[in-house]
Coordinates of C-alpha atoms (C1' of nucleotides) in Angstrom, one line a residue:
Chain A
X1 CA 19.0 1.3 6.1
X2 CA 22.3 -0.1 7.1
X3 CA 23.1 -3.4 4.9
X4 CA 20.5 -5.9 5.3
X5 CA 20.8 -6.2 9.3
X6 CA 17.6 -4.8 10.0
X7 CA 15.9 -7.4 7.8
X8 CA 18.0 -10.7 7.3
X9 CA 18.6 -12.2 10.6
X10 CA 21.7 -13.1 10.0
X11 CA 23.8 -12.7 6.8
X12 CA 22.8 -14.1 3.8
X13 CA 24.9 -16.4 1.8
X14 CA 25.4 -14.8 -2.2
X15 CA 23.6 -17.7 -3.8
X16 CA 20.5 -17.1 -1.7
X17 CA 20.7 -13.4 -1.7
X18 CA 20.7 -13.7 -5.7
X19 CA 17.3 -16.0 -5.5
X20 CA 15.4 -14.0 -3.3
X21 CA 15.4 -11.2 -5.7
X22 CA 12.8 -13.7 -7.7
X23 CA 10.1 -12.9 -4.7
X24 CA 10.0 -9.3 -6.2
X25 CA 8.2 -10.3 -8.9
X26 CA 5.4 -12.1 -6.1
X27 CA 5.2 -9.3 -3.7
X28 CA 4.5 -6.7 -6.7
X29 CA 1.7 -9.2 -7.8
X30 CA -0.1 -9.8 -4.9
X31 CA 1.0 -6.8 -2.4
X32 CA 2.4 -7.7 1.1
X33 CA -0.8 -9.6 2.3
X34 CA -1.8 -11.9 0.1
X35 CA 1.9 -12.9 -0.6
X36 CA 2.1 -16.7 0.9
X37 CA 5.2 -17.7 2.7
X38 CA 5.0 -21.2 0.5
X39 CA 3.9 -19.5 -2.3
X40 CA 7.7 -16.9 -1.9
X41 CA 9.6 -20.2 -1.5
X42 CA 8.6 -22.0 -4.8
X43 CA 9.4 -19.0 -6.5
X44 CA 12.6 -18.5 -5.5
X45 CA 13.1 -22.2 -5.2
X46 CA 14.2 -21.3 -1.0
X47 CA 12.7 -23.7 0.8
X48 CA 10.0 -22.2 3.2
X49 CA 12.4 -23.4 6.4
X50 CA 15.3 -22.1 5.0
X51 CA 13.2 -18.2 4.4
X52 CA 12.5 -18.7 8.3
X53 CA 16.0 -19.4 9.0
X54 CA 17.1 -16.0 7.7
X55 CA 14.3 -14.0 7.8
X56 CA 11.9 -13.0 10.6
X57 CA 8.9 -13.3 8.3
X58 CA 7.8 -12.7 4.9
X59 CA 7.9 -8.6 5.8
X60 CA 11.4 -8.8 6.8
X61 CA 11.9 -10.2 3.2
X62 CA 10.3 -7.7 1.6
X63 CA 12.4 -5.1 3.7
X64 CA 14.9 -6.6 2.2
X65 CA 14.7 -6.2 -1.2
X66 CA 13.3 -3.2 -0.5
X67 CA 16.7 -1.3 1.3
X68 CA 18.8 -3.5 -1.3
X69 CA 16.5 -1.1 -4.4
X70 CA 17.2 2.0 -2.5
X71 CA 20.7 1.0 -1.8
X72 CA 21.4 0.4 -5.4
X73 CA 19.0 4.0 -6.1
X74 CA 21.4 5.7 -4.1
X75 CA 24.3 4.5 -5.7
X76 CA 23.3 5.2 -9.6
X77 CA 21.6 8.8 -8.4
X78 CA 24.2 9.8 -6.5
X79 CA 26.6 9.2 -9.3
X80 CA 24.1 11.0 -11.6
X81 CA 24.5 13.8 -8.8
X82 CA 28.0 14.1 -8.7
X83 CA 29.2 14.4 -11.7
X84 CA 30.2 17.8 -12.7
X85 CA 28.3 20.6 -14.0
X86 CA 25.9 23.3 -13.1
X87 CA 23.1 22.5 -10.5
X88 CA 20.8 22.6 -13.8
X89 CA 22.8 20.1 -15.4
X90 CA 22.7 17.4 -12.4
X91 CA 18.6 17.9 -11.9
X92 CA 18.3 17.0 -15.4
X93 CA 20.3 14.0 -15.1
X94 CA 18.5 13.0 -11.9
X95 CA 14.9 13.3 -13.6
X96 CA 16.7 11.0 -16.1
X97 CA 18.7 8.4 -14.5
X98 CA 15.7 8.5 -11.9
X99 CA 12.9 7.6 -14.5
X100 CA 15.1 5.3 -16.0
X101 CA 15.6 3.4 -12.4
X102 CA 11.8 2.8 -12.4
X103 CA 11.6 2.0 -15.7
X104 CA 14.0 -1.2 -15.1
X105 CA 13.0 -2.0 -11.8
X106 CA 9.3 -2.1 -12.0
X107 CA 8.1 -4.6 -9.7
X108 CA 10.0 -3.3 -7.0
X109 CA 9.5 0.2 -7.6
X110 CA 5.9 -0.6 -7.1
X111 CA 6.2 -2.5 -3.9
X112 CA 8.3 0.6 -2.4
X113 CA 6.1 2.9 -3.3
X114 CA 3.1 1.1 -2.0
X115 CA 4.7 1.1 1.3
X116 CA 5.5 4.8 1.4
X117 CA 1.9 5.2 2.5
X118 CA 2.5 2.9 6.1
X119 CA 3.4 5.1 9.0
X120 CA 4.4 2.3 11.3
X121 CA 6.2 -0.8 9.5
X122 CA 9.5 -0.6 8.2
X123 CA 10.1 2.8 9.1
X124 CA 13.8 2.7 7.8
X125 CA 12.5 2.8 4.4
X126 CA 11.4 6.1 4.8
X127 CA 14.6 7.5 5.6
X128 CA 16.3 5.2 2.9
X129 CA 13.5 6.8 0.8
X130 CA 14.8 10.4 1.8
X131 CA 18.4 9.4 1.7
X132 CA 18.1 7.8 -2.0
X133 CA 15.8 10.5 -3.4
X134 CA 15.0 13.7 -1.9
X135 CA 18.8 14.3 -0.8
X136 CA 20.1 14.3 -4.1
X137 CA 17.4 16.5 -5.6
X138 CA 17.5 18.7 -2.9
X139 CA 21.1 18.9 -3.6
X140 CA 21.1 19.9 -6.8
X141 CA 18.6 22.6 -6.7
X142 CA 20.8 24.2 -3.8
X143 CA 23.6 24.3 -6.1
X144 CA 21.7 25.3 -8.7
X145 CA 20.5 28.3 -7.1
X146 CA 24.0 29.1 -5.5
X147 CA 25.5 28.6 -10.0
X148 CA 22.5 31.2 -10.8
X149 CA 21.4 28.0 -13.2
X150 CA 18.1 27.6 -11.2
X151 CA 15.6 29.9 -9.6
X152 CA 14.4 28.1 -6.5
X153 CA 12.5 29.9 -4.3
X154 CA 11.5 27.8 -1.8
X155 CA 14.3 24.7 -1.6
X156 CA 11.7 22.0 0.3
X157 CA 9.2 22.8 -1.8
X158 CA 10.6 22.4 -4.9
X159 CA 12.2 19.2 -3.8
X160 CA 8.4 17.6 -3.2
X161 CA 7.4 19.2 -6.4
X162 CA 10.2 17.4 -8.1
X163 CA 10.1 14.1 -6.7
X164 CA 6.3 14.3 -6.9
X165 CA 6.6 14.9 -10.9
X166 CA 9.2 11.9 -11.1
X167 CA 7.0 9.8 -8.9
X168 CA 3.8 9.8 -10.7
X169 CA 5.1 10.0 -14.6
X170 CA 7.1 6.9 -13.3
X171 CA 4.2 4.9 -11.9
X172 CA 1.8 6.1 -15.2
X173 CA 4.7 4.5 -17.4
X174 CA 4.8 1.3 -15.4
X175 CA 1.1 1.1 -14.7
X176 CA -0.3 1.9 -18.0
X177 CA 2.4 0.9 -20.4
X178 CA 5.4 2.5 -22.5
X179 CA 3.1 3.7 -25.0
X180 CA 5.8 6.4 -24.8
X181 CA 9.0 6.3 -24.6
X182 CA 10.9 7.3 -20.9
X183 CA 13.2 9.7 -22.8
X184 CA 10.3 11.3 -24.1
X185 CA 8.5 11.5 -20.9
X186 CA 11.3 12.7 -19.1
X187 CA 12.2 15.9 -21.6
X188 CA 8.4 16.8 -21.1
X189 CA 8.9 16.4 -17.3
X190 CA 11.7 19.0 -17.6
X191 CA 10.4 21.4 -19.6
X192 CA 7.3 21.7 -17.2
X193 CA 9.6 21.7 -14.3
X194 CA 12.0 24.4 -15.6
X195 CA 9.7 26.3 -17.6
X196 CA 6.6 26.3 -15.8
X197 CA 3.2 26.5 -17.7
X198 CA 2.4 30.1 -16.6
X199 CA 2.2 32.2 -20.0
X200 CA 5.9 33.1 -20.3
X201 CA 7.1 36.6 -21.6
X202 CA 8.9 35.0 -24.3
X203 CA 8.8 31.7 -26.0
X204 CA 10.9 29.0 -24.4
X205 CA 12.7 26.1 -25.8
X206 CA 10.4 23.4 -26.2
X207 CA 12.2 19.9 -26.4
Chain B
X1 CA -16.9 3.3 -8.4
X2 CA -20.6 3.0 -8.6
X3 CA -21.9 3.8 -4.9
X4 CA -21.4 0.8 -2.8
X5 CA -22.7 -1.6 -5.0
X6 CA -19.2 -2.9 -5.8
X7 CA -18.1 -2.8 -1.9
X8 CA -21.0 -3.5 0.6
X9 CA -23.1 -6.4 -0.5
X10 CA -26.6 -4.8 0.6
X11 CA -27.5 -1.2 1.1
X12 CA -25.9 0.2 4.2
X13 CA -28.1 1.5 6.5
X14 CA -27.7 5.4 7.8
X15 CA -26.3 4.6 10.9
X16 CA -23.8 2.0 10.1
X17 CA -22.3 4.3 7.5
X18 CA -21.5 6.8 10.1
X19 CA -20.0 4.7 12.2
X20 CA -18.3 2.8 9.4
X21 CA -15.9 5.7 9.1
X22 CA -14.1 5.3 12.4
X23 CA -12.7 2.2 10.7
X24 CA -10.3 4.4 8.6
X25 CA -8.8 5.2 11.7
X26 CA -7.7 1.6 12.1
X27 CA -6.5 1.0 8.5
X28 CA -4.4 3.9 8.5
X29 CA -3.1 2.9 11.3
X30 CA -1.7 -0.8 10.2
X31 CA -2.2 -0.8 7.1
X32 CA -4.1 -3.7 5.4
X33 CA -3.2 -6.8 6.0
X34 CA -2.3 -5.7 10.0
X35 CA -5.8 -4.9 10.7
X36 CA -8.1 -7.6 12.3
X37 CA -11.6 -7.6 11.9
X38 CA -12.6 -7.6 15.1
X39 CA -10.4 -4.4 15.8
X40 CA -12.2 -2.7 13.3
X41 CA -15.4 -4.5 15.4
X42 CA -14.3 -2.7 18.5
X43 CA -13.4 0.7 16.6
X44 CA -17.2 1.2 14.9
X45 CA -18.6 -0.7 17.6
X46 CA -20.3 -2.6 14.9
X47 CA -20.2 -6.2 15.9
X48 CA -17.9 -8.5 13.7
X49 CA -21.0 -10.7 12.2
X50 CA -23.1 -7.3 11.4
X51 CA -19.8 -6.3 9.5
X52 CA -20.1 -9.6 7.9
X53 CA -23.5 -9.5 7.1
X54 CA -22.4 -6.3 5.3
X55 CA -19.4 -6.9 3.6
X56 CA -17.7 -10.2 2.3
X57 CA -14.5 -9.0 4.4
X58 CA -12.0 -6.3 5.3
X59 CA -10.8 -5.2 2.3
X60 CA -14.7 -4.6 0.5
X61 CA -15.0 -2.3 3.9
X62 CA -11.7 -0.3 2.8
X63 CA -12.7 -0.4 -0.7
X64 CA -15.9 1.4 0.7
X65 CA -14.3 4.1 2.8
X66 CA -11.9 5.1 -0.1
X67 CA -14.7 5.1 -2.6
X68 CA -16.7 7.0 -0.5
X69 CA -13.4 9.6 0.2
X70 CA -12.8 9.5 -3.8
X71 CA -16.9 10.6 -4.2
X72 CA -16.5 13.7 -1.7
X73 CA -13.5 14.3 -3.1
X74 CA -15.2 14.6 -6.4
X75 CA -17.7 16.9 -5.2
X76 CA -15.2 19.2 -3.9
X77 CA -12.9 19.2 -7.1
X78 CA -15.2 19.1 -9.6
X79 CA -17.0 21.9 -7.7
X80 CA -13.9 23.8 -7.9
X81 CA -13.1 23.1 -11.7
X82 CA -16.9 24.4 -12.4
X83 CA -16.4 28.0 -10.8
X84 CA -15.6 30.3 -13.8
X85 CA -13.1 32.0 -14.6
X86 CA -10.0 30.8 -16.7
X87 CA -7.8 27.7 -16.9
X88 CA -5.3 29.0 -14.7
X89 CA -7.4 30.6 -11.9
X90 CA -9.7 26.9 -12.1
X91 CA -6.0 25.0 -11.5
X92 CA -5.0 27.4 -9.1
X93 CA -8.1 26.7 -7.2
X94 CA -8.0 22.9 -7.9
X95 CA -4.5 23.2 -6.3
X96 CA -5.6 24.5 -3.4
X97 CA -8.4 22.7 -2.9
X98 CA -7.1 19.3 -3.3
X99 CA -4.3 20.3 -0.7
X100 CA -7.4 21.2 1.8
X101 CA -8.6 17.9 1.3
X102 CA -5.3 15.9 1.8
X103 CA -5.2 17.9 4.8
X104 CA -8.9 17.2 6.2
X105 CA -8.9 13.5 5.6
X106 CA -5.3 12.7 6.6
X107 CA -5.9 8.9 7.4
X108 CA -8.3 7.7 4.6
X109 CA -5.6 9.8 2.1
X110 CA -2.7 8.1 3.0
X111 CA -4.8 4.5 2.4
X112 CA -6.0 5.7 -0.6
X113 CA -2.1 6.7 -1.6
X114 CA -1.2 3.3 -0.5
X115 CA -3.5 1.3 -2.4
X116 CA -2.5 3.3 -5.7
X117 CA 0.3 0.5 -5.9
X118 CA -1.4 -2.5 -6.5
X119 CA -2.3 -3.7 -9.5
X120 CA -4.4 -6.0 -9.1
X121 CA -7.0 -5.6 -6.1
X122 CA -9.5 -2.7 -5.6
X123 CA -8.9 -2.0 -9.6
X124 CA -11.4 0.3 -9.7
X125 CA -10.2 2.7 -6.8
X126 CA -7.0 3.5 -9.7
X127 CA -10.3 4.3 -12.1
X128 CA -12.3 6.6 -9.4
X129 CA -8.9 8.5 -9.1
X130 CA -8.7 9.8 -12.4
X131 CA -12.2 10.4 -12.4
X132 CA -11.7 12.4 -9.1
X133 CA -8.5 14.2 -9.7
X134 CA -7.0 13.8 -13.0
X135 CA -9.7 14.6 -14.9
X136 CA -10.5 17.8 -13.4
X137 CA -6.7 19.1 -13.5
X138 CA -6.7 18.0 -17.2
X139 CA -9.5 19.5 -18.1
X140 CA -8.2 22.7 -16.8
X141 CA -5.2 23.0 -18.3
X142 CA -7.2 22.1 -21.7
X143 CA -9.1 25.1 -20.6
X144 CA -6.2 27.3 -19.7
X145 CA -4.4 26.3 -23.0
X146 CA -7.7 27.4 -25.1
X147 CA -8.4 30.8 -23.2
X148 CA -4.2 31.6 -23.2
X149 CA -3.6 31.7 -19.5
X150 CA -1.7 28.7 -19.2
X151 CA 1.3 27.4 -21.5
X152 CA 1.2 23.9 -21.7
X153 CA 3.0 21.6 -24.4
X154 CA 1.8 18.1 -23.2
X155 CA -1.3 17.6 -21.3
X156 CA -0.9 14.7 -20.2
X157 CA 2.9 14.9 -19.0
X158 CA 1.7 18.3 -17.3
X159 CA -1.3 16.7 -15.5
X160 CA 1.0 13.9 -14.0
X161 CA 2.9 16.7 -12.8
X162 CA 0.5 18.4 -11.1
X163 CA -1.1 15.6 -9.4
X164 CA 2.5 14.3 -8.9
X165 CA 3.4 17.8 -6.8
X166 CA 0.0 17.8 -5.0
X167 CA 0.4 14.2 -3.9
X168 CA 3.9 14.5 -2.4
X169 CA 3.3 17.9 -0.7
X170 CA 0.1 16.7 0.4
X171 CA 1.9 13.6 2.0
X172 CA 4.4 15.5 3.5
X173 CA 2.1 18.0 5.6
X174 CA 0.2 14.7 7.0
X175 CA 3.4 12.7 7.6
X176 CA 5.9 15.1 8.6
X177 CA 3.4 17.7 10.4
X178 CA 2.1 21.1 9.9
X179 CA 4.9 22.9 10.8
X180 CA 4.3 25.1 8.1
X181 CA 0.8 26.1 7.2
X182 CA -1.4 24.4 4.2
X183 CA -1.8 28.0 2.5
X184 CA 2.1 28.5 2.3
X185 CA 2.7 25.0 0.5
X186 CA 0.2 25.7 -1.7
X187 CA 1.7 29.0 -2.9
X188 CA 5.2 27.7 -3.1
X189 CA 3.7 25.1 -5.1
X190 CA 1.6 27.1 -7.8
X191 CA 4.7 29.3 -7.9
X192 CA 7.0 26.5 -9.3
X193 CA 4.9 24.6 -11.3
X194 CA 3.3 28.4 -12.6
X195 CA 6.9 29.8 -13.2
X196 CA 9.1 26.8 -13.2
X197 CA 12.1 27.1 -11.8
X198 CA 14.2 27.5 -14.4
X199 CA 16.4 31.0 -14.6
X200 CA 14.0 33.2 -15.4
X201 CA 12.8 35.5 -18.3
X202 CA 16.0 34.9 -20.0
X203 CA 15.3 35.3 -23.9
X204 CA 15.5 31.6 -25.7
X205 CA 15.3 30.9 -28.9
X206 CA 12.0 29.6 -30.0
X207 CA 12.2 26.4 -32.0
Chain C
dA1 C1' 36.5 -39.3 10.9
dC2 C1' 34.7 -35.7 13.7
dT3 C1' 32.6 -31.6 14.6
dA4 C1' 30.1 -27.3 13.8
dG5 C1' 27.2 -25.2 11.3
dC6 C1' 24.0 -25.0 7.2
dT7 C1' 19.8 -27.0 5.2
dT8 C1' 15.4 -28.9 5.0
dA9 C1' 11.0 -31.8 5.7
dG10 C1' 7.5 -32.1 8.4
dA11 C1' 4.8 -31.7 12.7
dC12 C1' 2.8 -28.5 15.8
dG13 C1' 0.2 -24.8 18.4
dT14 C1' -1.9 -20.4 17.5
dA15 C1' -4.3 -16.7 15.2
dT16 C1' -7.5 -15.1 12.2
dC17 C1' -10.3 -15.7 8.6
dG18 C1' -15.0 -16.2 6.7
dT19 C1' -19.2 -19.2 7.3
dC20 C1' -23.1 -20.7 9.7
dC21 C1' -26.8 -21.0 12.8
dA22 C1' -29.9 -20.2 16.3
dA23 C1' -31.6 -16.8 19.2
dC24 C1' -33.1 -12.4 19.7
dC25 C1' -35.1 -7.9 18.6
dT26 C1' -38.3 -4.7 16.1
dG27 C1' -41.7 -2.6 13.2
dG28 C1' -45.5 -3.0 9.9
dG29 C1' -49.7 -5.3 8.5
dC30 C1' -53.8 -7.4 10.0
Chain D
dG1 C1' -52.5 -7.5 20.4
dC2 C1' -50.4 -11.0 17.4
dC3 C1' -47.5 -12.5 13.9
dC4 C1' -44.0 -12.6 10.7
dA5 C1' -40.1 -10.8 7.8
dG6 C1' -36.0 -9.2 8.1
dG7 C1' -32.3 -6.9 10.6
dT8 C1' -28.9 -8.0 14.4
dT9 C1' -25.8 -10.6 17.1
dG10 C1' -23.0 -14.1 20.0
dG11 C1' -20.7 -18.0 19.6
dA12 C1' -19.1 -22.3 17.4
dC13 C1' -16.9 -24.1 13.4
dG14 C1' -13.5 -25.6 9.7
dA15 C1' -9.9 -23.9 6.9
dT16 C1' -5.8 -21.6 6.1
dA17 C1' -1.5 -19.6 7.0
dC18 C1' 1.6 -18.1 10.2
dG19 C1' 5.9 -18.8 12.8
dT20 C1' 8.3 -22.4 15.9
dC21 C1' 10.6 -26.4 16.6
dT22 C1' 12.9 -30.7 16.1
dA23 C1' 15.6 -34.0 14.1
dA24 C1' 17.7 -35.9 10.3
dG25 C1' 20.7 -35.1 6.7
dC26 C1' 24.5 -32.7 4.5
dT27 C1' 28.8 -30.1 3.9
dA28 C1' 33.5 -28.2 4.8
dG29 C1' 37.3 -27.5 7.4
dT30 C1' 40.5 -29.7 10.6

DNA sequence: ACTAGCTTAGACGTATCGTCCAACCTGGGC
DNA sequence: GCCCAGGTTGGACGATACGTCTAAGCTAGT
């Protein structure tokens, strides 16, 4: 996950780096297969010579813009992390800034999570995955439970759990549509995830 | 998700279809695009122009192992969901259930996770999903909300949840390894999404 | 004006796809 | 026992896309 070395073969001049982005949009159409080299280079207006010059192959290119999404996830949820307040505090903002992340950067978030499947190619993105995600939820429930603000029994667990949640109400808003709103989503997220939906003793707050 | 109809293009005989299977190996193993048809050829020992003469190409032959996972897979929930008792017992046992099955048909689950992405091809594996799995864990939170033994605000939000939590610690015991045993990760996650993991009983004010 | 390195069109060899055909089994009907 | 329909298979085929390579242009710095 270290810059793009792993996927550009050599660095990548800012104009071009800003065009490739447009092959996002292609890869989350038509999935890593059925993506054509030619097809890449008319979208992003790169000729198909000039993708070979700095790329591999069209996978490398996809690695690309893949590391660059969780290299800008890391940044923005790492933020959200740091910030002060109780361990409670920073989850909640994670489930927040984190939904809102896949809410703007659909196509990719797609494409990244369609790889998370692969065991073998681009291995790196797992760990980016890990690094980007998991680490700062995992984080924040540690500190949570050390502030008395959480009650996490089982710190791996609840991280899976969490990210799991995230995951899925992400992809149902991108896949079938904001017929509600993220902020919406995400308070119900929270409440499930702090309150549970065991019969309580006593009435929590609800949104 | 109609039997094979939509995936082999004539009735597959008896002994084909066994054999067929030892293609998922393959596809887990590279994904897609990656696998060659004659690999798959020398996996089932079915010879390329039989698998021809079967399907129109690779991807109708994955399209037929997933459906065929996603049918079993109904069995087995559904079977689950039908035992009495209450909503949150019928979850509970959904839960574990589903994790069982993650964990007995490793390869084909992680194809099936890795399909979930795209939008476009194999539509109707996304359909035969929430027939398999949503619908069941839906239905018994409905349930569970009705009899009093579950607490649940939003439905839908919770069922995402749940599936959300299954998923990722289903994908972590096949990718990471069983280091820790199926049963265990199933109670740790019944416990969180069951209790939450909010502080607990601490009096709130109702709304 | 010269050089080094970036850029690009196009030609090329290779791999794999999916199609097709002709030959070969095999089992049921007569 | 013969015949035929339909399953089965090897191998050849054209098409497509890959990734490589070359050579010609195009800069920018010296």
């Amino acid at each position: 996950m270290n810059q793009s070395s792993t996927n550009a073969i050599r660095p990548l001049p800012d104009d071009l780096a800003e065009r490739i982005d447009l092959a996002a949009q292609v890869f989350a159409d038509n999935g890593l297969d059925a993506t054509r080299i030619e097809h890449l280079a008319k979208a992003t207006g790169i000729p198909r010579a000039t993708l070979y010059y700095y790329f591999p192959g069209k996978e490398h290119i996809l690695a690309h813009l893949l590391s660059r999404t969780l290299r800008q996830m890391t940044v923005k949820l790492s933020a959200a992390a740091a910030e002060p307040g109780t361990g409670r505090e920073r989850l909640t903002r994670l489930v927040r800034e984190h939904l809102v992340f896949i809410g703007s950067h659909g196509p990719t978030y797609r494409l990244l999570f369609a790889e998370l499947g692969r065991a073998a190619s681009l291995v790196d993105i797992a760990a980016g995955v890990d690094l980007a995600i998991m680490a700062p939820i995992r984080e924040a429930l540690r500190d949570g439970q050390r502030d008395g603000s959480l009650r996490v029994d089982d710190i791996g667990a609840a991280t899976s759990i969490v990210y799991g949640a995230v995951l899925i109400t992400g992809m149902q808003h991108l896949l079938i549509g904001s017929d509600r709103q993220l902020e919406d989503r995400a308070a119900a997220l929270l409440d499930v995830i702090l309150s549970g939906i065991g019969t309580t003793p006593k009435p929590r707050r609800s949104r």
